[in-house]
PDB file of C-alpha atoms and ligand atoms in Angstrom:
ATOM      1  CA  MET P   1     -27.960  50.290   7.701  1.00  0.00           C
ATOM      2  CA  LYS P   2     -27.401  53.710   9.233  1.00  0.00           C
ATOM      3  CA  PHE P   3     -29.219  54.869  12.376  1.00  0.00           C
ATOM      4  CA  TYR P   4     -30.074  58.537  12.839  1.00  0.00           C
ATOM      5  CA  ILE P   5     -31.943  60.061  15.767  1.00  0.00           C
ATOM      6  CA  ASP P   6     -34.906  62.301  14.980  1.00  0.00           C
ATOM      7  CA  THR P   7     -34.764  65.025  17.620  1.00  0.00           C
ATOM      8  CA  ALA P   8     -33.240  68.406  18.433  1.00  0.00           C
ATOM      9  CA  ASN P   9     -32.938  67.557  22.124  1.00  0.00           C
ATOM     10  CA  VAL P  10     -29.224  67.479  22.984  1.00  0.00           C
ATOM     11  CA  ASP P  11     -29.712  65.319  26.095  1.00  0.00           C
ATOM     12  CA  GLU P  12     -31.408  62.592  24.028  1.00  0.00           C
ATOM     13  CA  ILE P  13     -28.748  62.909  21.332  1.00  0.00           C
ATOM     14  CA  ARG P  14     -25.954  62.602  23.932  1.00  0.00           C
ATOM     15  CA  GLU P  15     -27.558  59.479  25.406  1.00  0.00           C
ATOM     16  CA  ALA P  16     -28.143  57.837  22.007  1.00  0.00           C
ATOM     17  CA  ALA P  17     -24.620  58.750  20.879  1.00  0.00           C
ATOM     18  CA  GLY P  18     -23.330  56.993  24.002  1.00  0.00           C
ATOM     19  CA  LEU P  19     -24.657  53.702  22.595  1.00  0.00           C
ATOM     20  CA  GLY P  20     -22.078  54.019  19.828  1.00  0.00           C
ATOM     21  CA  LEU P  21     -24.641  53.222  17.136  1.00  0.00           C
ATOM     22  CA  LEU P  22     -25.580  56.693  15.975  1.00  0.00           C
ATOM     23  CA  ASP P  23     -24.618  57.748  12.444  1.00  0.00           C
ATOM     24  CA  GLY P  24     -26.438  61.075  12.188  1.00  0.00           C
ATOM     25  CA  VAL P  25     -29.267  63.353  13.338  1.00  0.00           C
ATOM     26  CA  THR P  26     -32.387  64.781  11.728  1.00  0.00           C
ATOM     27  CA  THR P  27     -34.199  67.870  12.968  1.00  0.00           C
ATOM     28  CA  ASN P  28     -37.156  69.824  11.656  1.00  0.00           C
ATOM     29  CA  PRO P  29     -38.861  73.116  12.610  1.00  0.00           C
ATOM     30  CA  SER P  30     -41.346  71.359  14.925  1.00  0.00           C
ATOM     31  CA  LEU P  31     -38.555  69.503  16.754  1.00  0.00           C
ATOM     32  CA  MET P  32     -36.594  72.774  17.043  1.00  0.00           C
ATOM     33  CA  ALA P  33     -39.693  74.543  18.415  1.00  0.00           C
ATOM     34  CA  ARG P  34     -39.798  72.001  21.284  1.00  0.00           C
ATOM     35  CA  GLU P  35     -36.313  73.170  22.325  1.00  0.00           C
ATOM     36  CA  ALA P  36     -37.182  76.885  22.057  1.00  0.00           C
ATOM     37  CA  GLY P  37     -37.237  78.800  25.315  1.00  0.00           C
ATOM     38  CA  ARG P  38     -34.234  76.964  26.797  1.00  0.00           C
ATOM     39  CA  GLY P  39     -32.045  80.007  26.222  1.00  0.00           C
ATOM     40  CA  LYS P  40     -30.289  78.719  23.101  1.00  0.00           C
ATOM     41  CA  THR P  41     -30.633  79.943  19.529  1.00  0.00           C
ATOM     42  CA  PHE P  42     -31.368  77.626  16.622  1.00  0.00           C
ATOM     43  CA  HIS P  43     -27.745  78.007  15.453  1.00  0.00           C
ATOM     44  CA  GLN P  44     -26.363  77.236  18.938  1.00  0.00           C
ATOM     45  CA  ILE P  45     -28.441  74.050  19.158  1.00  0.00           C
ATOM     46  CA  LEU P  46     -27.191  72.906  15.751  1.00  0.00           C
ATOM     47  CA  ALA P  47     -23.567  73.648  16.638  1.00  0.00           C
ATOM     48  CA  GLU P  48     -23.945  71.651  19.862  1.00  0.00           C
ATOM     49  CA  ILE P  49     -25.481  68.684  17.996  1.00  0.00           C
ATOM     50  CA  CYS P  50     -22.586  68.742  15.513  1.00  0.00           C
ATOM     51  CA  GLU P  51     -20.122  68.435  18.407  1.00  0.00           C
ATOM     52  CA  LEU P  52     -21.982  65.381  19.758  1.00  0.00           C
ATOM     53  CA  VAL P  53     -22.356  63.368  16.555  1.00  0.00           C
ATOM     54  CA  ASP P  54     -19.786  63.113  13.784  1.00  0.00           C
ATOM     55  CA  GLY P  55     -22.135  62.446  10.877  1.00  0.00           C
ATOM     56  CA  PRO P  56     -24.743  64.143   8.692  1.00  0.00           C
ATOM     57  CA  ILE P  57     -26.911  66.550  10.732  1.00  0.00           C
ATOM     58  CA  SER P  58     -30.048  67.626   8.875  1.00  0.00           C
ATOM     59  CA  ALA P  59     -31.304  71.168   9.472  1.00  0.00           C
ATOM     60  CA  GLU P  60     -34.361  72.467   7.671  1.00  0.00           C
ATOM     61  CA  ALA P  61     -34.537  75.548   5.471  1.00  0.00           C
ATOM     62  CA  VAL P  62     -37.929  77.267   5.684  1.00  0.00           C
ATOM     63  CA  SER P  63     -37.866  79.600   2.681  1.00  0.00           C
ATOM     64  CA  MET P  64     -40.366  78.832  -0.033  1.00  0.00           C
ATOM     65  CA  ASP P  65     -38.491  80.508  -2.907  1.00  0.00           C
ATOM     66  CA  PHE P  66     -35.282  79.508  -4.698  1.00  0.00           C
ATOM     67  CA  GLY P  67     -33.271  82.566  -3.603  1.00  0.00           C
ATOM     68  CA  GLY P  68     -34.272  82.168   0.032  1.00  0.00           C
ATOM     69  CA  LEU P  69     -33.440  78.447   0.041  1.00  0.00           C
ATOM     70  CA  MET P  70     -29.992  79.137  -1.427  1.00  0.00           C
ATOM     71  CA  LYS P  71     -29.288  81.836   1.168  1.00  0.00           C
ATOM     72  CA  GLU P  72     -30.469  79.647   4.051  1.00  0.00           C
ATOM     73  CA  GLY P  73     -28.570  76.631   2.732  1.00  0.00           C
ATOM     74  CA  ARG P  74     -25.293  78.559   2.634  1.00  0.00           C
ATOM     75  CA  GLU P  75     -25.909  79.956   6.139  1.00  0.00           C
ATOM     76  CA  LEU P  76     -26.693  76.521   7.582  1.00  0.00           C
ATOM     77  CA  VAL P  77     -23.538  74.863   6.246  1.00  0.00           C
ATOM     78  CA  SER P  78     -21.465  77.755   7.607  1.00  0.00           C
ATOM     79  CA  ILE P  79     -22.411  76.516  11.122  1.00  0.00           C
ATOM     80  CA  HIS P  80     -20.655  73.177  10.561  1.00  0.00           C
ATOM     81  CA  LYS P  81     -19.405  71.135   7.611  1.00  0.00           C
ATOM     82  CA  ASN P  82     -21.600  68.158   8.621  1.00  0.00           C
ATOM     83  CA  ILE P  83     -24.868  70.058   8.157  1.00  0.00           C
ATOM     84  CA  VAL P  84     -27.168  68.711   5.450  1.00  0.00           C
ATOM     85  CA  VAL P  85     -29.800  71.195   4.275  1.00  0.00           C
ATOM     86  CA  LYS P  86     -33.353  69.911   4.439  1.00  0.00           C
ATOM     87  CA  VAL P  87     -35.413  71.178   1.521  1.00  0.00           C
ATOM     88  CA  PRO P  88     -39.116  70.426   1.024  1.00  0.00           C
ATOM     89  CA  ILE P  89     -40.087  68.838  -2.291  1.00  0.00           C
ATOM     90  CA  THR P  90     -41.418  71.760  -4.342  1.00  0.00           C
ATOM     91  CA  ILE P  91     -40.450  73.215  -7.725  1.00  0.00           C
ATOM     92  CA  ASP P  92     -38.214  75.832  -6.102  1.00  0.00           C
ATOM     93  CA  GLY P  93     -36.941  73.183  -3.709  1.00  0.00           C
ATOM     94  CA  LEU P  94     -35.799  70.952  -6.580  1.00  0.00           C
ATOM     95  CA  LYS P  95     -34.054  73.871  -8.273  1.00  0.00           C
ATOM     96  CA  ALA P  96     -32.287  74.654  -5.001  1.00  0.00           C
ATOM     97  CA  VAL P  97     -31.229  71.005  -4.517  1.00  0.00           C
ATOM     98  CA  LYS P  98     -29.504  71.061  -7.921  1.00  0.00           C
ATOM     99  CA  ALA P  99     -27.884  74.462  -7.382  1.00  0.00           C
ATOM    100  CA  LEU P 100     -26.750  73.660  -3.823  1.00  0.00           C
ATOM    101  CA  LYS P 101     -25.185  70.429  -5.077  1.00  0.00           C
ATOM    102  CA  GLU P 102     -23.239  72.428  -7.646  1.00  0.00           C
ATOM    103  CA  GLU P 103     -21.842  74.426  -4.707  1.00  0.00           C
ATOM    104  CA  GLY P 104     -20.918  71.206  -2.877  1.00  0.00           C
ATOM    105  CA  ILE P 105     -23.772  71.533  -0.356  1.00  0.00           C
ATOM    106  CA  ARG P 106     -25.620  68.315   0.542  1.00  0.00           C
ATOM    107  CA  THR P 107     -29.416  68.265   0.773  1.00  0.00           C
ATOM    108  CA  ASN P 108     -32.085  66.114   2.389  1.00  0.00           C
ATOM    109  CA  VAL P 109     -35.303  66.332   0.380  1.00  0.00           C
ATOM    110  CA  THR P 110     -38.096  66.185   2.902  1.00  0.00           C
ATOM    111  CA  LEU P 111     -41.881  65.841   3.176  1.00  0.00           C
ATOM    112  CA  VAL P 112     -41.800  63.128   0.525  1.00  0.00           C
ATOM    113  CA  PHE P 113     -44.971  61.069   0.190  1.00  0.00           C
ATOM    114  CA  SER P 114     -44.732  59.453  -3.270  1.00  0.00           C
ATOM    115  CA  PRO P 115     -42.224  57.488  -5.385  1.00  0.00           C
ATOM    116  CA  MET P 116     -42.481  60.086  -8.165  1.00  0.00           C
ATOM    117  CA  GLN P 117     -41.401  62.858  -5.782  1.00  0.00           C
ATOM    118  CA  ALA P 118     -38.508  60.580  -4.846  1.00  0.00           C
ATOM    119  CA  LEU P 119     -37.523  60.100  -8.489  1.00  0.00           C
ATOM    120  CA  LEU P 120     -37.433  63.872  -9.062  1.00  0.00           C
ATOM    121  CA  ALA P 121     -35.339  64.453  -5.934  1.00  0.00           C
ATOM    122  CA  ALA P 122     -32.782  61.852  -7.016  1.00  0.00           C
ATOM    123  CA  LYS P 123     -32.564  63.356 -10.498  1.00  0.00           C
ATOM    124  CA  ALA P 124     -31.995  66.787  -8.913  1.00  0.00           C
ATOM    125  CA  GLY P 125     -29.072  65.321  -6.947  1.00  0.00           C
ATOM    126  CA  ALA P 126     -30.373  65.003  -3.381  1.00  0.00           C
ATOM    127  CA  PHE P 127     -27.948  63.422  -0.888  1.00  0.00           C
ATOM    128  CA  LEU P 128     -30.783  62.081   1.298  1.00  0.00           C
ATOM    129  CA  LEU P 129     -34.474  61.480   0.592  1.00  0.00           C
ATOM    130  CA  SER P 130     -36.979  61.457   3.455  1.00  0.00           C
ATOM    131  CA  PRO P 131     -40.242  59.571   2.887  1.00  0.00           C
ATOM    132  CA  PHE P 132     -42.524  60.125   5.923  1.00  0.00           C
ATOM    133  CA  VAL P 133     -43.906  56.645   6.602  1.00  0.00           C
ATOM    134  CA  GLY P 134     -45.835  57.336   9.816  1.00  0.00           C
ATOM    135  CA  ARG P 135     -47.713  60.251   8.289  1.00  0.00           C
ATOM    136  CA  LEU P 136     -48.644  58.084   5.279  1.00  0.00           C
ATOM    137  CA  ASP P 137     -49.897  55.336   7.604  1.00  0.00           C
ATOM    138  CA  ASP P 138     -51.952  58.013   9.408  1.00  0.00           C
ATOM    139  CA  VAL P 139     -53.949  58.655   6.225  1.00  0.00           C
ATOM    140  CA  SER P 140     -54.422  54.946   5.396  1.00  0.00           C
ATOM    141  CA  HIS P 141     -51.584  54.663   2.866  1.00  0.00           C
ATOM    142  CA  ASN P 142     -48.972  52.013   3.547  1.00  0.00           C
ATOM    143  CA  GLY P 143     -45.849  54.115   4.163  1.00  0.00           C
ATOM    144  CA  MET P 144     -43.439  51.203   3.894  1.00  0.00           C
ATOM    145  CA  GLU P 145     -44.906  50.135   0.524  1.00  0.00           C
ATOM    146  CA  THR P 146     -43.976  53.581  -0.746  1.00  0.00           C
ATOM    147  CA  VAL P 147     -40.446  53.117   0.606  1.00  0.00           C
ATOM    148  CA  ALA P 148     -40.184  49.719  -1.141  1.00  0.00           C
ATOM    149  CA  GLN P 149     -41.097  51.348  -4.461  1.00  0.00           C
ATOM    150  CA  ILE P 150     -38.543  54.121  -3.917  1.00  0.00           C
ATOM    151  CA  VAL P 151     -35.784  51.637  -3.041  1.00  0.00           C
ATOM    152  CA  GLN P 152     -36.603  49.653  -6.211  1.00  0.00           C
ATOM    153  CA  ILE P 153     -36.554  52.762  -8.438  1.00  0.00           C
ATOM    154  CA  TYR P 154     -33.221  53.921  -7.002  1.00  0.00           C
ATOM    155  CA  ARG P 155     -31.751  50.450  -7.564  1.00  0.00           C
ATOM    156  CA  ASN P 156     -33.049  50.295 -11.138  1.00  0.00           C
ATOM    157  CA  TYR P 157     -31.141  53.443 -12.062  1.00  0.00           C
ATOM    158  CA  ASN P 158     -28.220  53.321  -9.621  1.00  0.00           C
ATOM    159  CA  PHE P 159     -29.059  56.667  -8.029  1.00  0.00           C
ATOM    160  CA  ASP P 160     -26.619  57.765  -5.309  1.00  0.00           C
ATOM    161  CA  THR P 161     -29.379  59.392  -3.228  1.00  0.00           C
ATOM    162  CA  GLN P 162     -29.797  57.561   0.090  1.00  0.00           C
ATOM    163  CA  VAL P 163     -33.284  56.565   1.235  1.00  0.00           C
ATOM    164  CA  LEU P 164     -33.797  57.851   4.782  1.00  0.00           C
ATOM    165  CA  VAL P 165     -36.958  56.370   6.290  1.00  0.00           C
ATOM    166  CA  ALA P 166     -38.533  59.154   8.379  1.00  0.00           C
ATOM    167  CA  SER P 167     -41.614  59.686  10.546  1.00  0.00           C
ATOM    168  CA  VAL P 168     -40.896  56.306  12.125  1.00  0.00           C
ATOM    169  CA  ARG P 169     -43.327  55.389  14.889  1.00  0.00           C
ATOM    170  CA  HIS P 170     -42.409  51.840  15.987  1.00  0.00           C
ATOM    171  CA  PRO P 171     -39.870  48.994  15.572  1.00  0.00           C
ATOM    172  CA  ILE P 172     -41.822  47.333  12.729  1.00  0.00           C
ATOM    173  CA  HIS P 173     -41.035  50.355  10.543  1.00  0.00           C
ATOM    174  CA  VAL P 174     -37.336  49.754  11.298  1.00  0.00           C
ATOM    175  CA  LEU P 175     -37.602  46.004  10.648  1.00  0.00           C
ATOM    176  CA  GLU P 176     -39.286  46.540   7.279  1.00  0.00           C
ATOM    177  CA  ALA P 177     -36.807  49.275   6.319  1.00  0.00           C
ATOM    178  CA  ALA P 178     -33.936  46.893   7.070  1.00  0.00           C
ATOM    179  CA  THR P 179     -35.440  43.972   5.143  1.00  0.00           C
ATOM    180  CA  MET P 180     -36.093  46.112   2.070  1.00  0.00           C
ATOM    181  CA  GLY P 181     -32.596  47.604   2.168  1.00  0.00           C
ATOM    182  CA  ALA P 182     -33.321  51.271   2.933  1.00  0.00           C
ATOM    183  CA  ASP P 183     -30.042  53.104   3.570  1.00  0.00           C
ATOM    184  CA  VAL P 184     -30.964  55.009   6.740  1.00  0.00           C
ATOM    185  CA  VAL P 185     -33.694  55.094   9.388  1.00  0.00           C
ATOM    186  CA  THR P 186     -34.229  58.131  11.578  1.00  0.00           C
ATOM    187  CA  MET P 187     -35.998  57.372  14.839  1.00  0.00           C
ATOM    188  CA  PRO P 188     -37.207  59.159  17.940  1.00  0.00           C
ATOM    189  CA  PHE P 189     -35.258  58.149  21.077  1.00  0.00           C
ATOM    190  CA  LYS P 190     -38.239  56.050  22.218  1.00  0.00           C
ATOM    191  CA  VAL P 191     -38.052  53.784  19.155  1.00  0.00           C
ATOM    192  CA  ILE P 192     -34.282  53.295  19.550  1.00  0.00           C
ATOM    193  CA  SER P 193     -34.954  52.126  23.138  1.00  0.00           C
ATOM    194  CA  GLN P 194     -37.772  49.823  21.991  1.00  0.00           C
ATOM    195  CA  LEU P 195     -35.398  48.052  19.567  1.00  0.00           C
ATOM    196  CA  VAL P 196     -33.320  46.789  22.488  1.00  0.00           C
ATOM    197  CA  LYS P 197     -36.211  45.345  24.447  1.00  0.00           C
ATOM    198  CA  HIS P 198     -37.664  41.842  24.345  1.00  0.00           C
ATOM    199  CA  PRO P 199     -39.744  40.327  27.182  1.00  0.00           C
ATOM    200  CA  LEU P 200     -37.958  36.971  26.788  1.00  0.00           C
ATOM    201  CA  THR P 201     -34.611  38.727  27.327  1.00  0.00           C
ATOM    202  CA  ASP P 202     -35.937  40.161  30.606  1.00  0.00           C
ATOM    203  CA  VAL P 203     -37.313  36.763  31.696  1.00  0.00           C
ATOM    204  CA  GLY P 204     -34.038  35.075  30.672  1.00  0.00           C
ATOM    205  CA  ILE P 205     -31.881  37.514  32.642  1.00  0.00           C
ATOM    206  CA  GLU P 206     -34.083  37.105  35.703  1.00  0.00           C
ATOM    207  CA  ARG P 207     -33.865  33.311  35.516  1.00  0.00           C
ATOM    208  CA  PHE P 208     -30.086  33.251  35.006  1.00  0.00           C
ATOM    209  CA  LEU P 209     -29.509  35.622  37.923  1.00  0.00           C
ATOM    210  CA  LYS P 210     -31.746  33.484  40.165  1.00  0.00           C
ATOM    211  CA  ASP P 211     -29.888  30.292  39.190  1.00  0.00           C
ATOM    212  CA  TRP P 212     -26.527  32.001  39.660  1.00  0.00           C
ATOM    213  CA  GLU P 213     -27.436  32.570  43.288  1.00  0.00           C
ATOM    214  CA  LYS P 214     -27.402  28.723  43.715  1.00  0.00           C
ATOM    215  CA  VAL P 215     -23.960  28.451  42.076  1.00  0.00           C
ATOM    216  CA  LYS P 216     -22.549  31.038  44.453  1.00  0.00           C
ATOM    217  CA  LYS P 217     -23.634  29.042  47.568  1.00  0.00           C
TER     218      LYS P 217
HETATM  219  C1  E4P T   1     -37.738  63.562   9.466  1.00  0.00           C
HETATM  220  O1  E4P T   1     -36.676  64.006   9.189  1.00  0.00           O
HETATM  221  C2  E4P T   1     -38.757  64.248  10.247  1.00  0.00           C
HETATM  222  O2  E4P T   1     -38.096  65.082  11.180  1.00  0.00           O
HETATM  223  C3  E4P T   1     -39.615  63.340  11.069  1.00  0.00           C
HETATM  224  O3  E4P T   1     -39.250  62.002  10.921  1.00  0.00           O
HETATM  225  C4  E4P T   1     -41.072  63.623  11.028  1.00  0.00           C
HETATM  226  O4  E4P T   1     -41.721  62.732  11.889  1.00  0.00           O
HETATM  227  P1  E4P T   1     -43.207  62.944  12.445  1.00  0.00           P
HETATM  228  O5  E4P T   1     -44.152  62.543  11.379  1.00  0.00           O
HETATM  229  O6  E4P T   1     -43.275  62.016  13.623  1.00  0.00           O
HETATM  230  O7  E4P T   1     -43.323  64.391  12.818  1.00  0.00           O
END
């Protein structure tokens, strides 16, 4: 299972990359907006992220029409070869996913909330597919049930599109993604840190260190 970090903050990305477990990065316009005002352009931030992590780096296109998405997609991949163009699931978005693929440009179809949207994105040739589980949970739909259906559909037809579980809020999302065989999970830095922690590990370390003091005497 691949681990991506869901942030545009280069300090967090550097720290997570230091763990040696990071396979990629996802950003979106809201995450980019949090970094605005630090004296760097959107393109500079992306270039810096690409230097920190040698894997797919998702950057979102914001055009709503086919022509605009194509133009933005080409511009984004000119920043670095590892950029994957995030395209929202719309009619023009699907057309752009197919056309960008024909040009050798990888896409991440985003803002996905249903298995049928996922089926269309795979048929269009998406490289990654981002179902937003936390936002589904927020409106009383079980986000991970939707992911399970998507994983099953992709298996049934051997689609190459990778399921990237997004909008992850806590470790249980990661656990369920792993048990159902999702390809990738993108997490905020906080969730990556939570995966390491267990109270019994803390208690165990404390006890061992205390007992070791007796051995040393
Ligand atoms: C995914 O690529 C998105 O950037 C992200 O996971 C959205 O998460 P949110 O629902 O916490 O904003």
